[in-house]
Coordinates of C-alpha atoms in Angstrom, one line a residue:
M209 CA 23.8 -46.1 -46.0
D210 CA 20.6 -45.0 -46.7
C211 CA 20.1 -44.2 -43.0
Q212 CA 24.0 -42.5 -43.1
A213 CA 22.8 -40.7 -46.3
D214 CA 19.4 -39.4 -44.1
W215 CA 21.6 -37.6 -41.7
N216 CA 24.8 -36.2 -43.8
D217 CA 23.3 -33.5 -44.4
G218 CA 25.2 -30.6 -42.2
G219 CA 22.8 -31.8 -39.0
M220 CA 19.9 -30.2 -40.5
Q221 CA 17.8 -33.7 -39.7
W222 CA 19.0 -33.6 -36.2
Y223 CA 17.9 -29.9 -35.7
E224 CA 15.1 -30.3 -36.6
Q225 CA 14.4 -32.8 -34.6
M226 CA 16.3 -31.7 -31.5
G227 CA 13.6 -28.5 -32.6
R228 CA 10.5 -30.2 -32.5
L229 CA 11.5 -32.2 -29.2
E230 CA 12.3 -28.5 -27.7
Q231 CA 8.8 -27.3 -28.9
I232 CA 7.0 -30.0 -27.3
E233 CA 8.2 -29.8 -24.1
H234 CA 7.7 -26.3 -24.2
E235 CA 3.7 -26.8 -25.3
D236 CA 4.2 -29.8 -22.3
Q237 CA 5.7 -26.6 -20.2
E238 CA 2.8 -24.1 -21.0
R239 CA 0.3 -27.0 -20.3
K240 CA 1.2 -27.8 -17.1
E241 CA 1.5 -24.0 -16.3
I242 CA -2.0 -23.5 -17.2
M243 CA -3.6 -26.1 -15.1
S244 CA -1.8 -24.2 -12.5
F245 CA -4.4 -21.4 -12.7
E246 CA -7.2 -21.6 -10.6
I247 CA -10.7 -20.7 -13.0
H248 CA -14.2 -19.8 -10.6
R249 CA -17.0 -17.9 -11.8
A250 CA -17.0 -14.5 -10.2
T251 CA -18.5 -14.1 -7.1
K252 CA -19.6 -10.8 -5.3
R253 CA -18.8 -11.9 -2.0
R254 CA -18.5 -9.8 2.0
A255 CA -15.6 -7.7 1.9
K256 CA -14.1 -4.8 4.2
L257 CA -14.1 -1.4 3.4
R258 CA -11.1 0.3 1.7
L259 CA -11.8 4.1 1.6
G260 CA -9.6 6.3 0.8
M261 CA -10.5 10.3 1.4
S262 CA -8.2 13.6 0.1
G263 CA -8.9 17.3 0.2
P264 CA -7.9 20.5 1.1
A265 CA -7.0 21.8 4.6
G266 CA -10.6 22.9 5.6
S267 CA -12.3 19.8 3.1
G268 CA -13.6 17.8 6.2
K269 CA -11.6 15.1 5.6
T270 CA -11.3 14.0 9.7
Y271 CA -14.8 15.1 10.6
S272 CA -16.5 12.6 7.2
A273 CA -14.0 9.6 8.1
L274 CA -15.7 9.7 11.7
L275 CA -19.5 9.8 10.3
I276 CA -18.6 7.4 7.6
A277 CA -17.5 4.8 10.3
S278 CA -20.2 5.3 12.7
G279 CA -22.7 4.5 9.9
L280 CA -20.1 1.3 9.1
G281 CA -21.2 0.3 12.8
G282 CA -19.1 -1.3 16.0
R283 CA -16.0 0.3 17.4
I284 CA -13.6 3.2 15.8
G285 CA -10.0 3.9 16.4
M286 CA -8.4 6.5 14.6
I287 CA -4.1 6.4 14.2
D288 CA -3.7 10.3 14.9
T289 CA -1.0 11.9 13.1
E290 CA -2.3 15.7 12.7
H291 CA -1.2 16.8 16.3
G292 CA -4.0 16.3 18.4
S293 CA -6.8 17.0 15.4
G294 CA -8.3 13.6 16.0
D295 CA -9.6 14.1 19.9
L296 CA -10.9 17.4 19.0
Y297 CA -14.3 16.0 17.5
A298 CA -14.7 13.7 20.7
D299 CA -18.1 14.9 21.7
L300 CA -19.2 13.8 17.4
L301 CA -20.3 10.5 17.9
P302 CA -22.3 9.0 20.8
E303 CA -20.4 6.1 20.6
G304 CA -17.1 7.6 21.2
Y305 CA -14.0 6.6 19.6
D306 CA -10.0 5.2 20.4
V307 CA -7.4 7.5 19.3
L308 CA -3.8 6.2 18.6
T309 CA -1.3 9.1 18.1
L310 CA 1.4 8.5 16.2
T311 CA 4.4 10.8 16.1
P312 CA 7.8 11.1 13.8
P313 CA 8.9 9.3 12.4
Y314 CA 6.8 8.7 10.1
T315 CA 8.0 5.5 8.7
P316 CA 5.9 2.6 6.6
A317 CA 6.8 0.2 9.3
R318 CA 5.7 2.3 12.4
Y319 CA 2.3 2.7 10.6
I320 CA 1.7 -1.0 10.0
E321 CA 2.2 -1.4 13.9
A322 CA 0.4 1.0 14.7
I323 CA -2.2 -0.8 12.7
H324 CA -1.7 -3.7 14.5
A325 CA -1.8 -2.6 17.8
L326 CA -6.0 -1.7 16.7
E327 CA -6.3 -4.9 15.2
E328 CA -5.6 -6.2 18.0
S329 CA -7.1 -3.8 20.4
G330 CA -10.2 -5.2 18.9
V331 CA -11.5 -2.2 16.4
S332 CA -14.1 -3.0 14.1
T333 CA -12.8 0.2 11.6
I334 CA -9.5 2.1 11.7
I335 CA -9.2 6.0 9.9
V336 CA -6.0 6.5 9.3
D337 CA -5.4 10.3 9.5
S338 CA -3.7 11.5 7.6
L339 CA -1.8 8.7 5.3
T340 CA 0.2 11.9 3.8
H341 CA 2.9 11.6 6.3
A342 CA 4.0 8.0 5.5
W343 CA 5.0 9.5 2.3
S344 CA 6.5 13.4 3.0
G345 CA 6.5 13.3 6.7
E346 CA 9.7 13.8 8.8
G347 CA 10.9 10.2 8.4
G348 CA 8.5 9.8 5.7
S349 CA 9.5 7.4 2.0
L350 CA 10.7 10.6 0.4
D351 CA 12.5 12.1 3.3
R352 CA 14.4 9.1 4.1
Q353 CA 14.7 8.1 0.1
G354 CA 16.6 11.7 0.4
K355 CA 18.7 10.6 3.3
I356 CA 19.9 8.1 1.2
A357 CA 20.7 9.4 -1.9
D358 CA 22.5 11.8 -0.7
K359 CA 24.9 9.7 1.3
S360 CA 24.7 7.5 -1.4
G361 CA 24.9 9.4 -4.3
N362 CA 22.7 6.9 -6.2
S363 CA 18.8 8.3 -6.5
W364 CA 17.8 5.1 -7.9
Q365 CA 19.3 2.7 -5.4
A366 CA 17.8 5.1 -2.6
W367 CA 14.5 4.2 -3.9
R368 CA 15.0 0.2 -4.3
Q369 CA 15.4 0.2 -0.4
V370 CA 12.7 2.5 0.0
T371 CA 9.9 0.9 -2.1
P372 CA 9.4 -2.7 -0.7
E373 CA 9.0 -0.4 2.9
H374 CA 6.4 1.4 1.1
N375 CA 4.5 -1.4 -0.4
A376 CA 5.1 -3.5 2.8
L377 CA 2.3 -0.4 4.4
V378 CA 0.0 -0.5 1.0
E379 CA -0.4 -4.8 1.9
A380 CA -1.2 -3.9 5.7
L381 CA -3.6 -1.7 4.4
L382 CA -5.1 -4.4 2.0
Q383 CA -5.1 -7.1 4.6
S384 CA -6.4 -5.5 7.2
P385 CA -9.3 -7.8 9.0
C386 CA -10.9 -4.1 9.9
H387 CA -12.3 -1.3 7.7
I388 CA -10.1 1.1 6.6
I389 CA -10.6 5.3 5.9
A390 CA -7.4 6.6 5.4
T391 CA -7.6 10.2 4.9
M392 CA -4.7 12.4 2.3
R393 CA -4.1 15.5 2.3
A394 CA -4.0 17.4 -1.3
K395 CA -2.2 19.8 -3.4
T396 CA -3.5 23.1 -3.3
E397 CA -4.5 25.4 -5.7
Y398 CA -6.1 28.8 -6.2
V399 CA -8.6 29.6 -9.0
Q400 CA -10.4 32.6 -9.4
E401 CA -13.9 33.1 -10.7
K402 CA -17.0 35.2 -10.7
D403 CA -19.5 34.3 -7.9
E404 CA -22.8 33.9 -9.9
R405 CA -24.4 35.8 -6.9
T406 CA -22.7 38.6 -7.4
G407 CA -21.2 38.9 -9.8
K408 CA -17.8 39.9 -9.0
Q409 CA -14.4 37.8 -8.6
V410 CA -13.7 35.6 -5.9
V411 CA -10.8 33.3 -5.0
R412 CA -11.4 29.8 -4.2
K413 CA -9.1 27.3 -3.3
I414 CA -9.3 23.3 -4.9
G415 CA -7.4 20.7 -4.3
L416 CA -5.8 18.6 -6.5
A417 CA -3.9 15.1 -6.6
P418 CA -4.0 13.6 -3.2
I419 CA 0.1 14.1 -1.6
M420 CA 0.8 10.8 -1.8
R421 CA 3.0 8.1 -3.8
D422 CA 1.3 8.1 -7.5
G423 CA -1.3 5.8 -8.2
I424 CA -2.5 5.1 -4.6
E425 CA -6.4 5.8 -5.5
Y426 CA -5.7 2.7 -7.6
E427 CA -5.1 0.1 -4.4
F428 CA -8.4 1.5 -2.1
T429 CA -12.3 0.1 -3.2
T430 CA -13.6 4.0 -3.7
F431 CA -12.1 7.3 -3.3
F432 CA -13.3 10.6 -2.1
E433 CA -12.2 14.0 -3.9
L434 CA -13.5 16.4 -0.9
D435 CA -13.6 20.2 -1.6
V436 CA -13.9 23.0 1.1
Q437 CA -17.7 22.9 0.9
H438 CA -17.2 19.6 2.5
Q439 CA -18.2 18.3 -0.8
A440 CA -17.5 14.8 -2.5
F441 CA -16.7 13.9 -5.6
V442 CA -16.0 10.4 -6.3
G443 CA -12.9 9.7 -8.4
K444 CA -13.0 5.8 -8.3
D445 CA -16.5 4.1 -7.4
R446 CA -15.7 0.0 -7.8
T447 CA -19.3 0.1 -5.8
R448 CA -20.7 2.2 -8.0
L449 CA -23.4 3.2 -4.9
F450 CA -21.8 6.6 -5.8
D451 CA -21.3 7.2 -9.7
G452 CA -21.3 10.7 -10.7
Q453 CA -22.9 11.9 -7.5
I454 CA -21.3 15.2 -5.5
F455 CA -22.6 15.1 -2.2
K456 CA -21.6 15.5 1.4
P457 CA -20.6 12.4 3.4
D458 CA -22.3 11.6 6.3
V459 CA -23.6 9.0 8.6
E460 CA -25.7 7.4 6.1
T461 CA -23.1 7.1 3.3
G462 CA -21.3 4.8 5.5
R463 CA -24.7 2.6 6.3
Q464 CA -25.2 2.4 2.5
L465 CA -21.6 0.9 1.9
L466 CA -21.8 -1.6 4.9
T467 CA -25.1 -2.9 3.1
W468 CA -22.5 -3.3 -0.5
L469 CA -20.0 -5.0 1.6
N470 CA -22.0 -7.6 3.4
A471 CA -23.8 -8.5 0.0
G472 CA -22.7 -11.7 -1.1
V473 CA -20.8 -14.4 0.4
D474 CA -18.4 -14.6 3.0
A475 CA -15.0 -13.7 1.4
P476 CA -12.2 -17.1 2.4
A477 CA -10.4 -16.8 5.0
V478 CA -7.1 -14.9 4.6
R479 CA -4.7 -17.3 5.0
R480 CA -2.2 -15.8 8.1
N481 CA 1.1 -18.2 8.3
A482 CA 3.7 -17.9 11.0
M483 CA 6.7 -17.2 9.5
P484 CA 8.7 -20.1 11.0
E485 CA 11.0 -19.3 13.8
E486 CA 14.5 -21.6 11.8
Q487 CA 13.3 -19.4 8.7
K488 CA 12.8 -15.7 10.6
A489 CA 16.0 -16.0 12.5
E490 CA 18.4 -16.9 9.1
L491 CA 17.0 -13.8 7.9
I492 CA 17.8 -11.7 11.1
D493 CA 20.9 -13.4 11.3
S494 CA 21.6 -12.1 7.2
I495 CA 20.9 -8.4 8.4
Y496 CA 22.7 -8.5 11.3
R497 CA 25.5 -9.5 9.0
A498 CA 25.6 -7.0 5.9
D499 CA 29.0 -4.8 6.3
S500 CA 27.6 -2.4 3.6
L501 CA 24.5 -0.8 2.8
D502 CA 23.7 -3.0 -0.7
E503 CA 24.6 -6.1 1.1
L504 CA 21.8 -4.8 3.7
F505 CA 19.6 -4.3 1.0
Q506 CA 20.1 -7.8 -0.5
A507 CA 19.7 -8.9 3.3
F508 CA 16.3 -6.8 3.4
S509 CA 15.1 -8.0 -0.1
V510 CA 15.2 -11.4 0.6
A511 CA 13.6 -11.2 4.1
Y512 CA 10.7 -8.5 2.6
R513 CA 9.8 -11.1 -0.5
A514 CA 9.7 -14.1 2.4
A515 CA 7.8 -12.4 4.7
N516 CA 5.5 -10.3 1.9
A517 CA 4.7 -14.0 0.4
L518 CA 3.4 -15.8 3.8
P519 CA 1.6 -13.3 4.6
D520 CA 3.8 -12.0 7.9
P521 CA 2.9 -8.6 8.7
E522 CA 4.2 -9.5 12.3
A523 CA 8.0 -10.5 11.3
L524 CA 7.5 -8.3 8.6
A525 CA 7.6 -5.3 10.4
E526 CA 10.2 -6.9 13.1
L527 CA 12.3 -7.5 10.2
V528 CA 11.7 -3.7 9.0
R529 CA 13.0 -2.7 12.7
L530 CA 15.9 -4.7 12.9
K531 CA 17.0 -3.2 8.9
D532 CA 16.6 0.0 10.3
A533 CA 18.4 -0.6 13.0
R534 CA 21.6 -1.8 11.3
K535 CA 21.5 1.1 9.0
V536 CA 21.8 3.3 11.1
L537 CA 25.1 1.4 12.5
L538 CA 26.2 1.6 9.0
E539 CA 25.9 4.9 8.3
V540 CA 27.5 5.9 11.3
H541 CA 30.4 3.3 10.3
N542 CA 30.2 5.0 7.3
D543 CA 30.5 8.7 8.3
A544 CA 33.4 7.5 11.1
A545 CA 35.8 6.1 8.0
Y546 CA 35.1 9.2 6.2
G547 CA 36.1 11.6 8.9
V548 CA 32.3 13.3 8.3
A549 CA 31.2 14.9 11.5
A550 CA 27.9 13.5 12.7

């Protein structure tokens, strides 16, 4: 009777006991999650350069990038989107450099392919000149987002399709086994100021934020902002070599960076697992079977996460190409269904 009396309270004791059991299970799960984290002593490791540079036209982005790359040593490869400007400095470096000309469309997938092509050719440093075209150029992320939004009428859904492609390009830059120097155009503004020598008012061109997705500076180890006098202001510098300095980048800048990069212990090898062929075939099949743009987005989102988790940039580039091809077919089909002229 006493036992029954204890529980004859509308179930309050039962709920209390179950609550204690749930709390114990929750705390046990938290302990397991904490145990799954790796905690290690902070250690300076050897690394590869991730340098971003922005500036207005005439600030010397390409010129400076080549000088810095020369200071890093080894073979240099340039991805040139600036209509042949990469060949204009052929006599600048005694050791020379290789050029891969990238033409429209400037999709992130084509940038990834170009990066992998230079990696496989054996270069030590890759100069991306310029990364801006992947954002605002023909076929770049802004162009693709606008076209998708125009067709679907849904700007947010368009970004859902474009953002994974942009993120894949950023990952390709960060995970490359080569040094990376990426130049970006900067938004330009003109200011009027007094010339201290003559006392007259002069108009001066200045560069503002890089023409790229907001926050791109955070992806780099160091970020230089160049002006039309070819002087570099350091917007971000994890190396702490150039804090507070305004200087003209040269070969010695590259040597300083190389010394810092080589200091420390060897970094653990980046695990590059190839996606199993069976898994890749299933992901490809799901892309081919997509009957609408929304289904295609869902299929590609799964494929993107799977390839990026390994990481397997080659598989990711292939999946992006297939997705783009399927997207074109679906858009043509939609236009025909609604009687839209090509």
